[in-house]
mmCIF file of C-alpha atoms in Angstrom:
data_model
loop_
_atom_site.group_PDB
_atom_site.id
_atom_site.type_symbol
_atom_site.label_atom_id
_atom_site.label_comp_id
_atom_site.label_asym_id
_atom_site.label_seq_id
_atom_site.Cartn_x
_atom_site.Cartn_y
_atom_site.Cartn_z
ATOM 1 C CA UNK D 30 22.994 32.519 24.063
ATOM 2 C CA UNK D 31 20.086 33.916 26.099
ATOM 3 C CA UNK D 32 18.818 31.882 28.838
ATOM 4 C CA UNK D 33 15.186 32.875 27.911
ATOM 5 C CA UNK D 34 15.587 31.495 24.667
ATOM 6 C CA UNK D 35 16.571 28.357 26.445
ATOM 7 C CA UNK D 36 13.751 28.129 28.544
ATOM 8 C CA UNK D 37 11.300 28.473 25.662
ATOM 9 C CA UNK D 38 12.979 25.944 23.638
ATOM 10 C CA UNK D 39 12.667 23.501 26.500
ATOM 11 C CA UNK D 40 9.113 24.048 26.773
ATOM 12 C CA UNK D 41 8.588 23.739 23.117
ATOM 13 C CA UNK D 42 10.681 20.495 22.808
ATOM 14 C CA UNK D 43 8.419 18.884 25.757
ATOM 15 C CA UNK D 44 5.213 20.097 23.949
ATOM 16 C CA UNK D 45 6.258 19.116 20.695
ATOM 17 C CA UNK D 46 7.714 15.765 22.021
ATOM 18 C CA UNK D 47 4.337 14.790 23.990
ATOM 19 C CA UNK D 48 2.744 15.643 20.737
ATOM 20 C CA UNK D 49 4.291 13.307 18.645
ATOM 21 C CA UNK D 50 4.460 10.661 21.311
ATOM 22 C CA UNK D 51 7.901 10.640 21.705
ATOM 23 C CA UNK D 52 9.184 8.610 24.852
ATOM 24 C CA UNK D 53 11.983 9.922 27.092
ATOM 25 C CA UNK D 54 12.232 12.962 24.745
ATOM 26 C CA UNK D 55 16.380 13.196 25.360
ATOM 27 C CA UNK D 56 16.901 13.778 21.614
ATOM 28 C CA UNK D 57 14.230 16.730 21.351
ATOM 29 C CA UNK D 58 15.631 18.127 24.430
ATOM 30 C CA UNK D 59 19.041 17.970 23.298
ATOM 31 C CA UNK D 60 18.377 19.717 19.953
ATOM 32 C CA UNK D 61 16.101 22.621 21.567
ATOM 33 C CA UNK D 62 18.801 23.310 24.094
ATOM 34 C CA UNK D 63 21.486 23.276 20.989
ATOM 35 C CA UNK D 64 19.063 25.650 18.789
ATOM 36 C CA UNK D 65 18.423 27.933 21.689
ATOM 37 C CA UNK D 66 22.342 28.493 22.011
ATOM 38 C CA UNK D 67 23.112 29.041 18.231
ATOM 39 C CA UNK D 68 19.806 30.735 16.903
ATOM 40 C CA UNK D 69 17.958 33.937 18.444
ATOM 41 C CA UNK D 70 15.421 33.375 16.028
ATOM 42 C CA UNK D 71 12.302 32.023 17.949
ATOM 43 C CA UNK D 72 10.476 30.695 14.743
ATOM 44 C CA UNK D 73 13.490 28.947 13.293
ATOM 45 C CA UNK D 74 14.158 27.377 16.570
ATOM 46 C CA UNK D 75 10.581 26.003 16.692
ATOM 47 C CA UNK D 76 10.638 24.468 13.385
ATOM 48 C CA UNK D 77 13.730 22.670 13.927
ATOM 49 C CA UNK D 78 12.352 21.371 17.061
ATOM 50 C CA UNK D 79 9.438 20.260 15.686
ATOM 51 C CA UNK D 80 11.286 18.848 12.722
ATOM 52 C CA UNK D 81 13.332 16.797 15.080
ATOM 53 C CA UNK D 82 10.297 15.487 17.150
ATOM 54 C CA UNK D 83 8.110 14.609 14.353
ATOM 55 C CA UNK D 84 11.215 12.418 12.830
ATOM 56 C CA UNK D 85 11.876 11.110 16.663
ATOM 57 C CA UNK D 86 8.347 10.340 16.673
ATOM 58 C CA UNK D 87 8.191 8.427 13.372
ATOM 59 C CA UNK D 88 11.142 6.502 14.172
ATOM 60 C CA UNK D 89 9.453 5.528 17.584
ATOM 61 C CA UNK D 90 6.016 4.577 16.154
ATOM 62 C CA UNK D 91 7.416 2.689 13.107
ATOM 63 C CA UNK D 92 9.734 0.455 15.358
ATOM 64 C CA UNK D 93 6.542 -0.450 17.800
ATOM 65 C CA UNK D 94 4.609 -3.294 17.329
ATOM 66 C CA UNK D 95 0.894 -2.781 17.639
ATOM 67 C CA UNK D 96 -1.070 -5.738 19.499
ATOM 68 C CA UNK D 97 -4.411 -5.950 19.153
ATOM 69 C CA UNK D 98 -6.919 -8.282 21.312
ATOM 70 C CA UNK D 99 -9.204 -10.770 19.208
ATOM 71 C CA UNK D 100 -12.443 -9.233 18.391
ATOM 72 C CA UNK D 101 -15.648 -10.966 17.548
ATOM 73 C CA UNK D 102 -17.856 -9.526 15.388
ATOM 74 C CA UNK D 103 -21.744 -10.118 14.634
ATOM 75 C CA UNK D 104 -21.125 -9.199 11.119
ATOM 76 C CA UNK D 105 -19.937 -12.042 8.899
ATOM 77 C CA UNK D 106 -18.083 -10.160 6.475
ATOM 78 C CA UNK D 107 -15.964 -8.486 8.812
ATOM 79 C CA UNK D 108 -12.723 -10.896 9.489
ATOM 80 C CA UNK D 109 -11.437 -11.650 13.254
ATOM 81 C CA UNK D 110 -8.537 -9.254 14.279
ATOM 82 C CA UNK D 111 -5.134 -10.812 13.498
ATOM 83 C CA UNK D 112 -1.787 -9.862 14.316
ATOM 84 C CA UNK D 113 -2.053 -6.374 12.650
ATOM 85 C CA UNK D 114 -0.761 -7.121 9.204
ATOM 86 C CA UNK D 115 -3.022 -5.637 6.450
ATOM 87 C CA UNK D 116 -5.416 -7.477 4.511
ATOM 88 C CA UNK D 117 -6.366 -6.709 1.216
ATOM 89 C CA UNK D 118 -9.926 -6.111 0.550
ATOM 90 C CA UNK D 119 -11.866 -7.752 -2.318
ATOM 91 C CA UNK D 120 -12.054 -5.178 -5.150
ATOM 92 C CA UNK D 121 -15.802 -4.965 -6.027
ATOM 93 C CA UNK D 122 -16.566 -1.059 -6.602
ATOM 94 C CA UNK D 123 -19.912 -1.265 -4.487
ATOM 95 C CA UNK D 124 -20.777 -3.504 -1.797
ATOM 96 C CA UNK D 125 -23.764 -3.124 0.231
ATOM 97 C CA UNK D 126 -23.482 -4.512 3.537
ATOM 98 C CA UNK D 127 -26.749 -4.414 6.154
ATOM 99 C CA UNK D 128 -26.497 -4.552 10.420
ATOM 100 C CA UNK D 129 -29.177 -5.477 12.235
ATOM 101 C CA UNK D 130 -31.108 -2.479 13.286
ATOM 102 C CA UNK D 131 -29.503 0.070 10.852
ATOM 103 C CA UNK D 132 -29.823 1.209 7.086
ATOM 104 C CA UNK D 133 -28.012 -0.492 4.149
ATOM 105 C CA UNK D 134 -24.527 0.909 3.822
ATOM 106 C CA UNK D 135 -22.980 1.579 0.080
ATOM 107 C CA UNK D 136 -19.240 1.271 -0.010
ATOM 108 C CA UNK D 137 -17.512 2.797 -2.904
ATOM 109 C CA UNK D 138 -13.956 2.399 -3.639
ATOM 110 C CA UNK D 139 -11.310 4.992 -5.230
ATOM 111 C CA UNK D 140 -11.897 3.488 -8.982
ATOM 112 C CA UNK D 141 -15.642 4.122 -8.638
ATOM 113 C CA UNK D 142 -15.272 7.551 -7.721
ATOM 114 C CA UNK D 143 -12.419 7.882 -10.594
ATOM 115 C CA UNK D 144 -15.243 6.318 -13.454
ATOM 116 C CA UNK D 145 -17.750 8.472 -11.959
ATOM 117 C CA UNK D 146 -15.456 11.654 -12.444
ATOM 118 C CA UNK D 147 -14.463 10.488 -15.877
ATOM 119 C CA UNK D 148 -17.981 9.814 -17.488
ATOM 120 C CA UNK D 149 -19.436 13.437 -15.856
ATOM 121 C CA UNK D 150 -16.408 15.020 -17.439
ATOM 122 C CA UNK D 151 -17.183 13.260 -20.932
ATOM 123 C CA UNK D 152 -20.674 14.107 -20.455
ATOM 124 C CA UNK D 153 -19.967 17.763 -19.541
ATOM 125 C CA UNK D 154 -17.192 17.660 -22.724
ATOM 126 C CA UNK D 155 -20.172 16.629 -24.854
ATOM 127 C CA UNK D 156 -22.741 19.091 -23.782
ATOM 128 C CA UNK D 157 -20.088 22.002 -24.039
ATOM 129 C CA UNK D 158 -19.292 20.903 -27.817
ATOM 130 C CA UNK D 159 -23.009 20.846 -28.632
ATOM 131 C CA UNK D 160 -23.686 24.285 -27.131
ATOM 132 C CA UNK D 161 -20.612 25.734 -28.901
ATOM 133 C CA UNK D 162 -22.250 24.054 -32.413
ATOM 134 C CA UNK D 163 -25.376 25.861 -32.027
ATOM 135 C CA UNK D 164 -23.255 29.211 -31.186
ATOM 136 C CA UNK D 165 -21.275 28.284 -34.370
ATOM 137 C CA UNK D 166 -24.663 28.290 -36.554
ATOM 138 C CA UNK D 167 -25.826 31.473 -35.083
ATOM 139 C CA UNK D 168 -22.442 33.232 -35.644
ATOM 140 C CA UNK D 169 -22.663 32.114 -39.164
ATOM 141 C CA UNK D 170 -26.312 33.528 -39.301
ATOM 142 C CA UNK D 171 -25.269 36.790 -37.986
ATOM 143 C CA UNK D 172 -22.356 37.173 -40.632
ATOM 144 C CA UNK D 173 -24.853 36.201 -43.551
ATOM 145 C CA UNK D 174 -27.176 39.038 -42.021
ATOM 146 C CA UNK D 175 -24.473 41.491 -41.912
ATOM 147 C CA UNK D 176 -23.633 40.853 -45.461
ATOM 148 C CA UNK D 177 -27.264 41.551 -46.562
ATOM 149 C CA UNK D 178 -27.275 44.672 -44.044
ATOM 150 C CA UNK D 179 -24.070 46.234 -45.620
ATOM 151 C CA UNK D 180 -25.675 45.108 -49.200
ATOM 152 C CA UNK D 181 -28.795 47.196 -48.483
ATOM 153 C CA UNK D 182 -27.223 50.160 -47.045
ATOM 154 C CA UNK D 183 -24.899 50.265 -50.218
ATOM 155 C CA UNK D 184 -28.100 49.965 -52.358
ATOM 156 C CA UNK D 185 -29.487 52.798 -50.413
ATOM 157 C CA UNK D 186 -26.469 55.412 -50.411
ATOM 158 C CA UNK D 187 -26.779 54.468 -54.456
ATOM 159 C CA UNK D 188 -30.150 55.611 -54.526
ATOM 160 C CA UNK D 189 -29.742 58.869 -52.845
ATOM 161 C CA UNK D 190 -26.741 59.642 -54.743
ATOM 162 C CA UNK D 191 -29.116 59.076 -57.704
ATOM 163 C CA UNK D 192 -31.685 61.274 -56.156
ATOM 164 C CA UNK D 193 -29.126 64.099 -55.525
ATOM 165 C CA UNK D 194 -27.856 64.512 -58.653
ATOM 166 C CA UNK D 195 -31.356 64.252 -60.647
ATOM 167 C CA UNK D 196 -32.458 66.856 -58.638
ATOM 168 C CA UNK D 197 -31.576 70.467 -59.338
ATOM 169 C CA UNK D 198 -30.214 72.696 -56.891
ATOM 170 C CA UNK D 199 -33.276 74.610 -55.280
ATOM 171 C CA UNK D 200 -31.731 76.066 -52.127
ATOM 172 C CA UNK D 201 -28.218 77.310 -54.127
ATOM 173 C CA UNK D 202 -28.430 80.774 -56.030
ATOM 174 C CA UNK D 203 -26.088 81.352 -58.745
#
């Protein structure tokens, strides 16, 4: 148990508690002091304190109720602010709204992006298949040319053998 580690953990606990908006960070501070007494590893202590502060911050934020004052909007598509409950939006894939003095805004949903990605993937697949079919034809033509070249080489070798057999040995003296 190093007093310096206790002090460092206390500072870390206050920092993490304020970061995660934990009011009256007693639980986080207690956890920091315990990890300072148990562990000499500062990284492990930091991770434990951060995890505790995060969980305390989530517990506090989930128990709080959000009160928003009513707001009036000049745009007719936006409803007035309610008690904080979530409202579902209509499932229009694209909706164009205009604000006075502003340009038109296009709102796209996740389904629209998914459809665009799916269609572009299909187009790419078709394009790749077309290119591969063209390459297949080229490979077949190369194979035909290779066979023709092999036949020509065999014919030339055969003629050379015939020429060699037909000519008497001029260079050799017996």
